[in-house]
mmCIF file of N, CA and C in Angstrom:
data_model
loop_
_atom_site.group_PDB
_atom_site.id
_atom_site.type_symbol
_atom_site.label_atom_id
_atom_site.label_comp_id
_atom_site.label_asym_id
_atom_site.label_seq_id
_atom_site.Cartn_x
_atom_site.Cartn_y
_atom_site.Cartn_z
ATOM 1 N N UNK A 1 15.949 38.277 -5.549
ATOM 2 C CA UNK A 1 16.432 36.897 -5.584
ATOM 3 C C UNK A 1 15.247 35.944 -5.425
ATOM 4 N N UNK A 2 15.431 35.177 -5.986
ATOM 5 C CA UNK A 2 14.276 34.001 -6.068
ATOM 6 C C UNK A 2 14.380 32.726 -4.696
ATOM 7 N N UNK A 3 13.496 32.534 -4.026
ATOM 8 C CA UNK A 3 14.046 31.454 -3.416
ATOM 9 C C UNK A 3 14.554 30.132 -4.001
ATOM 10 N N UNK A 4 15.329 29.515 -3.002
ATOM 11 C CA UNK A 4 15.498 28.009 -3.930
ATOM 12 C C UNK A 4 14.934 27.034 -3.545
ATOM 13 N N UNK A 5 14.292 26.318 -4.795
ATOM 14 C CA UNK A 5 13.173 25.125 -4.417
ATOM 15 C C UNK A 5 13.634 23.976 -3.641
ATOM 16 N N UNK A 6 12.935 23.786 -2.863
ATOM 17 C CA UNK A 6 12.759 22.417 -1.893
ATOM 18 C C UNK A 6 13.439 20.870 -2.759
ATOM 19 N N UNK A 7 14.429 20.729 -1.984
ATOM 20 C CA UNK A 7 14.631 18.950 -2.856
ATOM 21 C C UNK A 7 13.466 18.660 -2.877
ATOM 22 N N UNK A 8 13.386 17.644 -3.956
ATOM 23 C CA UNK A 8 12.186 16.789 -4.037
ATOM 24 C C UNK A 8 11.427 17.788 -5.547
ATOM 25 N N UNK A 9 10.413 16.427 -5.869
ATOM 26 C CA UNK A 9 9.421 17.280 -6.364
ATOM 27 C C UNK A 9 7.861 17.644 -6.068
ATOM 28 N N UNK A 10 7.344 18.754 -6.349
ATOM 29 C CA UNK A 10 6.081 19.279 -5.930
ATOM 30 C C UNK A 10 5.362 18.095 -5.262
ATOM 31 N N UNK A 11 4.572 18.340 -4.564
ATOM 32 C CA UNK A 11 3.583 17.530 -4.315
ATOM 33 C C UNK A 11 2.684 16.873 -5.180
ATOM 34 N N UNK A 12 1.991 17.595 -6.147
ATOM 35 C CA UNK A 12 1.443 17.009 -7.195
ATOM 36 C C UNK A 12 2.000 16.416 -7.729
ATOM 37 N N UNK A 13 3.068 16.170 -8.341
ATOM 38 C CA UNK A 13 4.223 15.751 -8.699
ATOM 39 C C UNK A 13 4.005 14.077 -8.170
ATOM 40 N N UNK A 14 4.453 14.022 -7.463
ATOM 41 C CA UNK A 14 4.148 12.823 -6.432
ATOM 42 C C UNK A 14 2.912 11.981 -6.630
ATOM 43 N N UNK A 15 2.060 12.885 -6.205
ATOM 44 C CA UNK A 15 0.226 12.369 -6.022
ATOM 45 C C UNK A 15 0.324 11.839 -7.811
ATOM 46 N N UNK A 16 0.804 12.342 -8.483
ATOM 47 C CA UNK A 16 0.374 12.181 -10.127
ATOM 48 C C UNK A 16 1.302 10.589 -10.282
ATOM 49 N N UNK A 17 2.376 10.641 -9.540
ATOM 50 C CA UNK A 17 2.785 9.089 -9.537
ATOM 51 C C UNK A 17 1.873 7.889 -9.410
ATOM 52 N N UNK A 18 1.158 8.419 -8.095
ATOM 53 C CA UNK A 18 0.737 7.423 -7.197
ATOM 54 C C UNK A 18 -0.794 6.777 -8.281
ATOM 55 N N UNK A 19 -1.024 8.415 -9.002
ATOM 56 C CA UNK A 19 -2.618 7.429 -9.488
ATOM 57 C C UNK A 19 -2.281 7.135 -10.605
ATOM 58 N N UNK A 20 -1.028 7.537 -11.470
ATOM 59 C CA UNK A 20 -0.508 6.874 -12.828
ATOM 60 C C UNK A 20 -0.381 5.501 -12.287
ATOM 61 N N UNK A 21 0.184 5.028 -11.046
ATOM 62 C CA UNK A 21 0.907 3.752 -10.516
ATOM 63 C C UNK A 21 -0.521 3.081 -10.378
ATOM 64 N N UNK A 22 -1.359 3.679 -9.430
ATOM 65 C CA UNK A 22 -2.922 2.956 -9.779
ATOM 66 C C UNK A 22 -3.427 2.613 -11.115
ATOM 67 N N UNK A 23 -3.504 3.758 -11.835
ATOM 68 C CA UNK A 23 -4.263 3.201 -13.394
ATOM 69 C C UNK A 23 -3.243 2.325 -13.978
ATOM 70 N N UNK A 24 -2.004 2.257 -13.909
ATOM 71 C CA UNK A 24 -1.419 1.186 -15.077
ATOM 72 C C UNK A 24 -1.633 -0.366 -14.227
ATOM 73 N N UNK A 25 -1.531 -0.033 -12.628
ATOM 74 C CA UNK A 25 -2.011 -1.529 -12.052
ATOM 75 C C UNK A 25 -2.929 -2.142 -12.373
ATOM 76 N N UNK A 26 -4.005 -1.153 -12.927
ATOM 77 C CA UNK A 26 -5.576 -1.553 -13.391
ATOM 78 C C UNK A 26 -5.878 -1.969 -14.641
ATOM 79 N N UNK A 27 -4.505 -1.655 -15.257
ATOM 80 C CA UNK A 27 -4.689 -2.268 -16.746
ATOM 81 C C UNK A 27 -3.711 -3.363 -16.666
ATOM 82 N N UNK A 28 -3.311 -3.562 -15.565
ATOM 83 C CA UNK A 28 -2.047 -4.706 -15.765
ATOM 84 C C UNK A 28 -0.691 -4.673 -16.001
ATOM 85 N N UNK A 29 -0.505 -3.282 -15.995
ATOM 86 C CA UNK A 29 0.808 -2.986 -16.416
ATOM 87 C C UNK A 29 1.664 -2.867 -15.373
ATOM 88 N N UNK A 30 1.916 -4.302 -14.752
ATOM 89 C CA UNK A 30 2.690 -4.509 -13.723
ATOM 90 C C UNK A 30 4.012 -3.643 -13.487
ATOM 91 N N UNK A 31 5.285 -3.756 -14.200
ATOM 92 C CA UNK A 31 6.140 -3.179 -14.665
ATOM 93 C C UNK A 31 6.517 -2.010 -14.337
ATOM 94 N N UNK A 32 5.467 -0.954 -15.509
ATOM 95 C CA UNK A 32 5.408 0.300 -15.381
ATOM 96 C C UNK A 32 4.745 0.959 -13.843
ATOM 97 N N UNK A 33 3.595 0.284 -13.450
ATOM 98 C CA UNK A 33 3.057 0.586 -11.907
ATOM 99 C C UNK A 33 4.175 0.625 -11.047
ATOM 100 N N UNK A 34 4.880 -0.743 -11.183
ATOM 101 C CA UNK A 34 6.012 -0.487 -9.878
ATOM 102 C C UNK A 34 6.917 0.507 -9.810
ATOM 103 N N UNK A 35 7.275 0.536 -11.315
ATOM 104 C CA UNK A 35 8.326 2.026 -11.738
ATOM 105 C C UNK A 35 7.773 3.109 -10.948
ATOM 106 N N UNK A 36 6.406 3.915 -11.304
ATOM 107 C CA UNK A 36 6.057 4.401 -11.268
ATOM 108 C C UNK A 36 5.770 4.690 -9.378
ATOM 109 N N UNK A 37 5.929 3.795 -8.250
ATOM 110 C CA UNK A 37 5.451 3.657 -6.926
ATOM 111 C C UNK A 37 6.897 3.657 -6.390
ATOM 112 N N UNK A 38 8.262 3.235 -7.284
ATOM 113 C CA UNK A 38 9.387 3.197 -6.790
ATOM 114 C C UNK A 38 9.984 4.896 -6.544
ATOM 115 N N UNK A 39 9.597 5.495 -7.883
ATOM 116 C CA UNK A 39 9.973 7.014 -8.271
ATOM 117 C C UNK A 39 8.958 7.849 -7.003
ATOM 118 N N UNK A 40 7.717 7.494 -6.919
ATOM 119 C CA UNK A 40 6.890 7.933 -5.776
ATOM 120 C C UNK A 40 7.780 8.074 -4.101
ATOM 121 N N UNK A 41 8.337 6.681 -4.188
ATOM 122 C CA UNK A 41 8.832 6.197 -2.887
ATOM 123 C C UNK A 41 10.254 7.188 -2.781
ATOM 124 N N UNK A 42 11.060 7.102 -3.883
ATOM 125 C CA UNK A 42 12.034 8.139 -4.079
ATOM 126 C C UNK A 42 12.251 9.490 -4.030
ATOM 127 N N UNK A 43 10.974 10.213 -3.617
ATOM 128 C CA UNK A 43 10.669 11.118 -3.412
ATOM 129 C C UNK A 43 9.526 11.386 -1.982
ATOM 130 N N UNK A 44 9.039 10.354 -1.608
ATOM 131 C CA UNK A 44 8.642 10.292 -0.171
ATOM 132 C C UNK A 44 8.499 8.771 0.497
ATOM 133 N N UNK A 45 9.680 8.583 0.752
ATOM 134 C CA UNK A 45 10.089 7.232 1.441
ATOM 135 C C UNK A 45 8.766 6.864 2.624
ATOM 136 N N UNK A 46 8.141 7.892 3.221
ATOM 137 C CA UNK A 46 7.345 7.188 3.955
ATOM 138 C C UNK A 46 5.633 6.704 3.072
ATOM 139 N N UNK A 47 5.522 7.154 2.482
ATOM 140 C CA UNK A 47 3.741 6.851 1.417
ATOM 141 C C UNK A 47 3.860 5.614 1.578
ATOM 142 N N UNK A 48 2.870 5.285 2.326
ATOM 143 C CA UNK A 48 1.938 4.226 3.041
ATOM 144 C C UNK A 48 1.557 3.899 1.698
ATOM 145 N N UNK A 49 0.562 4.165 0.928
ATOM 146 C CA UNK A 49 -0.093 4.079 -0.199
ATOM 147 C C UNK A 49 0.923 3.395 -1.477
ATOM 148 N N UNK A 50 2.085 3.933 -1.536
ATOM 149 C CA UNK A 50 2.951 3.363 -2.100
ATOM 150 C C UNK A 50 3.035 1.846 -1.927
ATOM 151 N N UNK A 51 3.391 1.627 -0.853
ATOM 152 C CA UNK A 51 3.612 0.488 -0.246
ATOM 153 C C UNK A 51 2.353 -0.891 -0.458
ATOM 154 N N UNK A 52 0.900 0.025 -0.208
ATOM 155 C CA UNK A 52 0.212 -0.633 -0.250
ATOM 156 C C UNK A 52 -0.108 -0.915 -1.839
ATOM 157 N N UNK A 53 0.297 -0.438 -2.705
ATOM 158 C CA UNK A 53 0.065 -0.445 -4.417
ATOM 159 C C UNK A 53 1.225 -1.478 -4.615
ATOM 160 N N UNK A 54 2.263 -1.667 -4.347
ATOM 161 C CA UNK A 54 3.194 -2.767 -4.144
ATOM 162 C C UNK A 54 3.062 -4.073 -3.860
ATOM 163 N N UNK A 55 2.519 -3.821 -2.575
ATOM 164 C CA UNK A 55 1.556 -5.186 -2.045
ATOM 165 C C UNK A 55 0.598 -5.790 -3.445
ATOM 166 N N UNK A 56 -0.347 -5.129 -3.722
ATOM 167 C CA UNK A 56 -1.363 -5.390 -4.448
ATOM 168 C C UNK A 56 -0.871 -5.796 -5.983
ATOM 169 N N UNK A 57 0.620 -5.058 -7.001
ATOM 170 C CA UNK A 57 1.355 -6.149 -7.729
ATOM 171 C C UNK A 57 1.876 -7.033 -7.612
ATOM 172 N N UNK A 58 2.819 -7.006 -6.122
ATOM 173 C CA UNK A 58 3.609 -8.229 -5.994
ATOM 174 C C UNK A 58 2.225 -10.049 -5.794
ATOM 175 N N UNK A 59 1.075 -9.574 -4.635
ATOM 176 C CA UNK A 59 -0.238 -10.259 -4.893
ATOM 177 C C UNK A 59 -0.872 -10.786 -6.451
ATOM 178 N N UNK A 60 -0.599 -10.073 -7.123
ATOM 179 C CA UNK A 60 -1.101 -9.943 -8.673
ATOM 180 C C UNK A 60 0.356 -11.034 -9.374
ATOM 181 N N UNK A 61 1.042 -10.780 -9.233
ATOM 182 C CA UNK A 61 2.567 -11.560 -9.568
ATOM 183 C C UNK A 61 2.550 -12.933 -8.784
ATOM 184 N N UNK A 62 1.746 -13.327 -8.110
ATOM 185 C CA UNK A 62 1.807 -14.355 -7.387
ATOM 186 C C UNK A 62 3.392 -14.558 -6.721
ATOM 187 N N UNK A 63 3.372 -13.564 -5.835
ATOM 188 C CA UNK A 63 4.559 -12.837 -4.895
ATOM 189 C C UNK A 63 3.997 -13.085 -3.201
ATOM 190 N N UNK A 64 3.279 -14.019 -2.418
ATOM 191 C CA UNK A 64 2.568 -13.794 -1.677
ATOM 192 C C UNK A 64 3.383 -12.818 -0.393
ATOM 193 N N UNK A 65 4.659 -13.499 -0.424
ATOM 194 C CA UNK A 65 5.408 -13.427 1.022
ATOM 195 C C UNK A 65 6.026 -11.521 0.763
ATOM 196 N N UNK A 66 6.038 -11.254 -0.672
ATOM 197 C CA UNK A 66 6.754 -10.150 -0.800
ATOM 198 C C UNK A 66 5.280 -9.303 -0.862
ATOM 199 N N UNK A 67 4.215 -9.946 -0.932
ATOM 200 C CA UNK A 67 3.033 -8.816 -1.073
ATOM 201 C C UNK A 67 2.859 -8.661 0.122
ATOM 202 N N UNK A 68 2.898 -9.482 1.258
ATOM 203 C CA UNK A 68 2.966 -9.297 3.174
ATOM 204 C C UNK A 68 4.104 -8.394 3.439
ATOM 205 N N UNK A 69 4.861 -8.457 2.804
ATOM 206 C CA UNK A 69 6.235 -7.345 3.175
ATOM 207 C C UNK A 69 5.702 -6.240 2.911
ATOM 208 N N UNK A 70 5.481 -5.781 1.732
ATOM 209 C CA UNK A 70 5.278 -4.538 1.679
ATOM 210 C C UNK A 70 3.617 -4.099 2.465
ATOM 211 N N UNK A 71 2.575 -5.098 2.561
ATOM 212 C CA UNK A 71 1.297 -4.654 3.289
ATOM 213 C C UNK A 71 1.806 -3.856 4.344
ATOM 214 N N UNK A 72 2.610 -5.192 5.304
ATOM 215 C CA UNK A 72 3.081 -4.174 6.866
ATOM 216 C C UNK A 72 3.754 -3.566 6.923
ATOM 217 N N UNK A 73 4.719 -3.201 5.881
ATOM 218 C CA UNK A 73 5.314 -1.530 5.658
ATOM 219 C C UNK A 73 4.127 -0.839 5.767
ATOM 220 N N UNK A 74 3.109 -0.721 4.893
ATOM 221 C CA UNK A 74 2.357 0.158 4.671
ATOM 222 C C UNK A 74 1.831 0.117 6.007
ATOM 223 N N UNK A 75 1.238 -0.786 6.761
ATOM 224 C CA UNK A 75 0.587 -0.324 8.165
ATOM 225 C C UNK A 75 1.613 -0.155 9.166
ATOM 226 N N UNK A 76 2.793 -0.368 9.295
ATOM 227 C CA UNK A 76 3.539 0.169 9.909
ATOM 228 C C UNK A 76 3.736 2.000 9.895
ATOM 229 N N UNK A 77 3.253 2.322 8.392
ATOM 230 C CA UNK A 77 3.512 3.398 8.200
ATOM 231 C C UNK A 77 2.259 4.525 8.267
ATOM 232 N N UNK A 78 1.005 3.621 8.067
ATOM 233 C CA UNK A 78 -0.194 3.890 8.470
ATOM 234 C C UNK A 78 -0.926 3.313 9.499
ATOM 235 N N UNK A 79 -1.374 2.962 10.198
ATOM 236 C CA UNK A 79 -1.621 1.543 11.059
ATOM 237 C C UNK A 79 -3.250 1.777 10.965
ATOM 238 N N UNK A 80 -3.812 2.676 10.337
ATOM 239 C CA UNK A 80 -5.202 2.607 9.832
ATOM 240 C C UNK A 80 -5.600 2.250 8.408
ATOM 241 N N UNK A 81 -4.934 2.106 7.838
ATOM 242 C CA UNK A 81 -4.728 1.400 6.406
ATOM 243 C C UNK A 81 -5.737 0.179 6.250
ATOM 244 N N UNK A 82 -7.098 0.337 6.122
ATOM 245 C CA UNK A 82 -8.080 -0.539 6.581
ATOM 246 C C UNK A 82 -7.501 -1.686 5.140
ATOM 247 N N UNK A 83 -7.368 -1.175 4.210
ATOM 248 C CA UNK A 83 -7.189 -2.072 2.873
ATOM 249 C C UNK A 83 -5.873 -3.548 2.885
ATOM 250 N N UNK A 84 -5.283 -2.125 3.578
ATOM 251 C CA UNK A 84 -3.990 -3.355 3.846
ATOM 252 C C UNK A 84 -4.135 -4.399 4.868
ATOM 253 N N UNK A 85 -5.030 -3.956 6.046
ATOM 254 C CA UNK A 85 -5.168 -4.721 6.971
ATOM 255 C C UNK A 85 -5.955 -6.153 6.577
ATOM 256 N N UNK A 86 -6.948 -5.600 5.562
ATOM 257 C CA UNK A 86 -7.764 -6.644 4.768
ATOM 258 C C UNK A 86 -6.880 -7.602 4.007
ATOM 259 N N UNK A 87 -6.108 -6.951 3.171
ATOM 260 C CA UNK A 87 -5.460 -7.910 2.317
ATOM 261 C C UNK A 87 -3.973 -9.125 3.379
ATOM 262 N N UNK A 88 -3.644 -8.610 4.474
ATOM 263 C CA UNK A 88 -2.989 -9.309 5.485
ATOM 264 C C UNK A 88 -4.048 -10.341 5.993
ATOM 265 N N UNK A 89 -5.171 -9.752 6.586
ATOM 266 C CA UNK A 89 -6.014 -10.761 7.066
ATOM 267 C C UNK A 89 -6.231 -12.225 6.166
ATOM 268 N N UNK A 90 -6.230 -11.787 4.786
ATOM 269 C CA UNK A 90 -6.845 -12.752 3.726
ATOM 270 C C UNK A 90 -6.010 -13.767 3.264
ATOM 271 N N UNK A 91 -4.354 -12.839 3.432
ATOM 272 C CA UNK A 91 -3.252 -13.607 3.607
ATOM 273 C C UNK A 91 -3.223 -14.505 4.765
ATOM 274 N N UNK A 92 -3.158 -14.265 5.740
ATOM 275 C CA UNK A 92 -3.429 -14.652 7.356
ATOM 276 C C UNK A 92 -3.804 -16.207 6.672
ATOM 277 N N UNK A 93 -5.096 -15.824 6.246
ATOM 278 C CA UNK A 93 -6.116 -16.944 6.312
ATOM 279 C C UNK A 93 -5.625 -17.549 5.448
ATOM 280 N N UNK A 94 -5.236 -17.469 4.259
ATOM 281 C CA UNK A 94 -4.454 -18.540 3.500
ATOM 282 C C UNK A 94 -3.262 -19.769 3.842
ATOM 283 N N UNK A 95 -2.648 -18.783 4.595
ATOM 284 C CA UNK A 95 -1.639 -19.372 5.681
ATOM 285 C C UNK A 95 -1.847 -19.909 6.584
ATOM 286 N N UNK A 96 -3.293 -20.413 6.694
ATOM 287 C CA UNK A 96 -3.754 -20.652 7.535
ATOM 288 C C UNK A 96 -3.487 -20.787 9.192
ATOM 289 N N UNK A 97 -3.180 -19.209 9.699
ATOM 290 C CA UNK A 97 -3.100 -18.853 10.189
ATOM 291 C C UNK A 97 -4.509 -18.106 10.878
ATOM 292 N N UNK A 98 -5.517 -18.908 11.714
ATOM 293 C CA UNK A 98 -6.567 -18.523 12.227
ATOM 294 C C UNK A 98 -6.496 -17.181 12.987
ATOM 295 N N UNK A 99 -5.349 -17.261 14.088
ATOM 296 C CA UNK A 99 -5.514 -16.490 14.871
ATOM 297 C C UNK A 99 -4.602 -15.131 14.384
ATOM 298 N N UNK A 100 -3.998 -15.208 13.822
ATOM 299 C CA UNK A 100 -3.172 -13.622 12.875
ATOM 300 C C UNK A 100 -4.335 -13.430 12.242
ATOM 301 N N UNK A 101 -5.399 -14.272 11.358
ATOM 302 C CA UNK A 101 -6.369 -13.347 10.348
ATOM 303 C C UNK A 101 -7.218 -12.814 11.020
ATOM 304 N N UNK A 102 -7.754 -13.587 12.512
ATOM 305 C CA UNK A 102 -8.656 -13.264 13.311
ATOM 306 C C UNK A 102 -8.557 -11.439 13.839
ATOM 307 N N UNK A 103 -7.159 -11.395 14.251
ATOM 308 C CA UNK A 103 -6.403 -9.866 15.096
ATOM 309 C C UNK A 103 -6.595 -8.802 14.205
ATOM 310 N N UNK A 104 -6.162 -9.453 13.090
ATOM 311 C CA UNK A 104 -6.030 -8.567 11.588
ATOM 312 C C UNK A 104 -7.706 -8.009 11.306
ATOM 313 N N UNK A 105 -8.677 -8.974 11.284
ATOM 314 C CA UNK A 105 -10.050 -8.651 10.671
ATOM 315 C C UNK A 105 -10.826 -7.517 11.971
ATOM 316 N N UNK A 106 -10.300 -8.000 13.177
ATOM 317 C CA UNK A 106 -10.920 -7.249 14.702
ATOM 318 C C UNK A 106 -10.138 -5.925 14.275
ATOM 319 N N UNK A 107 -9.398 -5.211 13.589
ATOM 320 C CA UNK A 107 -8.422 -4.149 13.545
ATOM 321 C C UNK A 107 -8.482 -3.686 12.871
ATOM 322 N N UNK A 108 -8.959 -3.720 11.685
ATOM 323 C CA UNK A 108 -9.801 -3.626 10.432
ATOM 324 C C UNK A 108 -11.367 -3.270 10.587
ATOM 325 N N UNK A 109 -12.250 -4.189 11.937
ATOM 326 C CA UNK A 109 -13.546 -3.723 11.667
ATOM 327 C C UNK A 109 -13.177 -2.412 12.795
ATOM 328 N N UNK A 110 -12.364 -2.090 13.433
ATOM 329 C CA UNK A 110 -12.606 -1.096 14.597
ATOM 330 C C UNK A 110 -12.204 -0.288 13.763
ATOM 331 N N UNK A 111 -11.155 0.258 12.396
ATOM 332 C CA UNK A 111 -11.049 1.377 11.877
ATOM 333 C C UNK A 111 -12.415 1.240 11.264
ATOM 334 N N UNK A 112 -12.963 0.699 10.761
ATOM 335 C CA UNK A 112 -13.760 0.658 10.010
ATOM 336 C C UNK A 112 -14.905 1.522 10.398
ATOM 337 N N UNK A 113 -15.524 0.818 11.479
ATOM 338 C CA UNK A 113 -16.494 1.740 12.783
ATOM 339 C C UNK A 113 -15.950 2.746 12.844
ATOM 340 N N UNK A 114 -14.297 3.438 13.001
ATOM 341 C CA UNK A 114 -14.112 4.646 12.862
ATOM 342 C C UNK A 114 -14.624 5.282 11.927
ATOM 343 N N UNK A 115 -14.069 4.878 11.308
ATOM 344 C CA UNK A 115 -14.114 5.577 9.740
ATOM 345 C C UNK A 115 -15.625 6.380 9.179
ATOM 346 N N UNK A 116 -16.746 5.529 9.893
ATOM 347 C CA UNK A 116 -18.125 5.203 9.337
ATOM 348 C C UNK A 116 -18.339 6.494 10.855
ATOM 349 N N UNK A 117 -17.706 6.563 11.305
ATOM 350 C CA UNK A 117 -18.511 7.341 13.003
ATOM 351 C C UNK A 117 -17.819 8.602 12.039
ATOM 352 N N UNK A 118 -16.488 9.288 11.795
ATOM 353 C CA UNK A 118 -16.733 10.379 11.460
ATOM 354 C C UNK A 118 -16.780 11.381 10.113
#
């Protein structure tokens, strides 16, 4: 007897979403990227990365408040997510919001120093 496969699909499976969802963001293909990060998400509701590729169309769509939604999903779901923390901070500061971009950039350089220490 064969075992029976795991709901969901493979892992690669997934990962092959996430950088199709990157390259069509990179050509602009708003649309298809999100498709492509929704079907990701549909198959692992928690991908941080998802979230943060979301952020970065809805930003691109001139979406600001829905590109902050999905950033702090993503660091909610990562909370080292140095990228997202950046793109909140930058938001922050637009909003001119000194002291949110300030917390955001201090939280950002301490992963950062992580990151670089190992």
């Amino acid at each position: 007897a064969t075992p029976s496969a795991a709901p969901g699909a493979p892992p690669a499976i997934a990962a092959d979403l996430l950088a199709t969802a990157r390259r069509l963001a990179d050509l602009g293909d708003v649309k298809a990227a999100e498709q492509h990060c929704r079907e990701h998400l549909a198959l692992h509701p928690e991908s941080a990365e998802a979230y943060f590729i979301l952020g970065l169309l809805n930003e691109l769509t001139n979406k600001p408040k829905m590109a902050e939604d999905y950033w702090k999903r993503c660091i909610y779901l990562q909370p080292d997510h140095y990228e997202a923390l950046c793109h909140l901070a930058l938001l922050a500061e637009a909003n001119d919001d000194a002291s949110g971009a300030a917390a955001l950039k201090a939280r950002a350089a301490r992963i950062y120093k992580r990151q670089q220490a190992s």
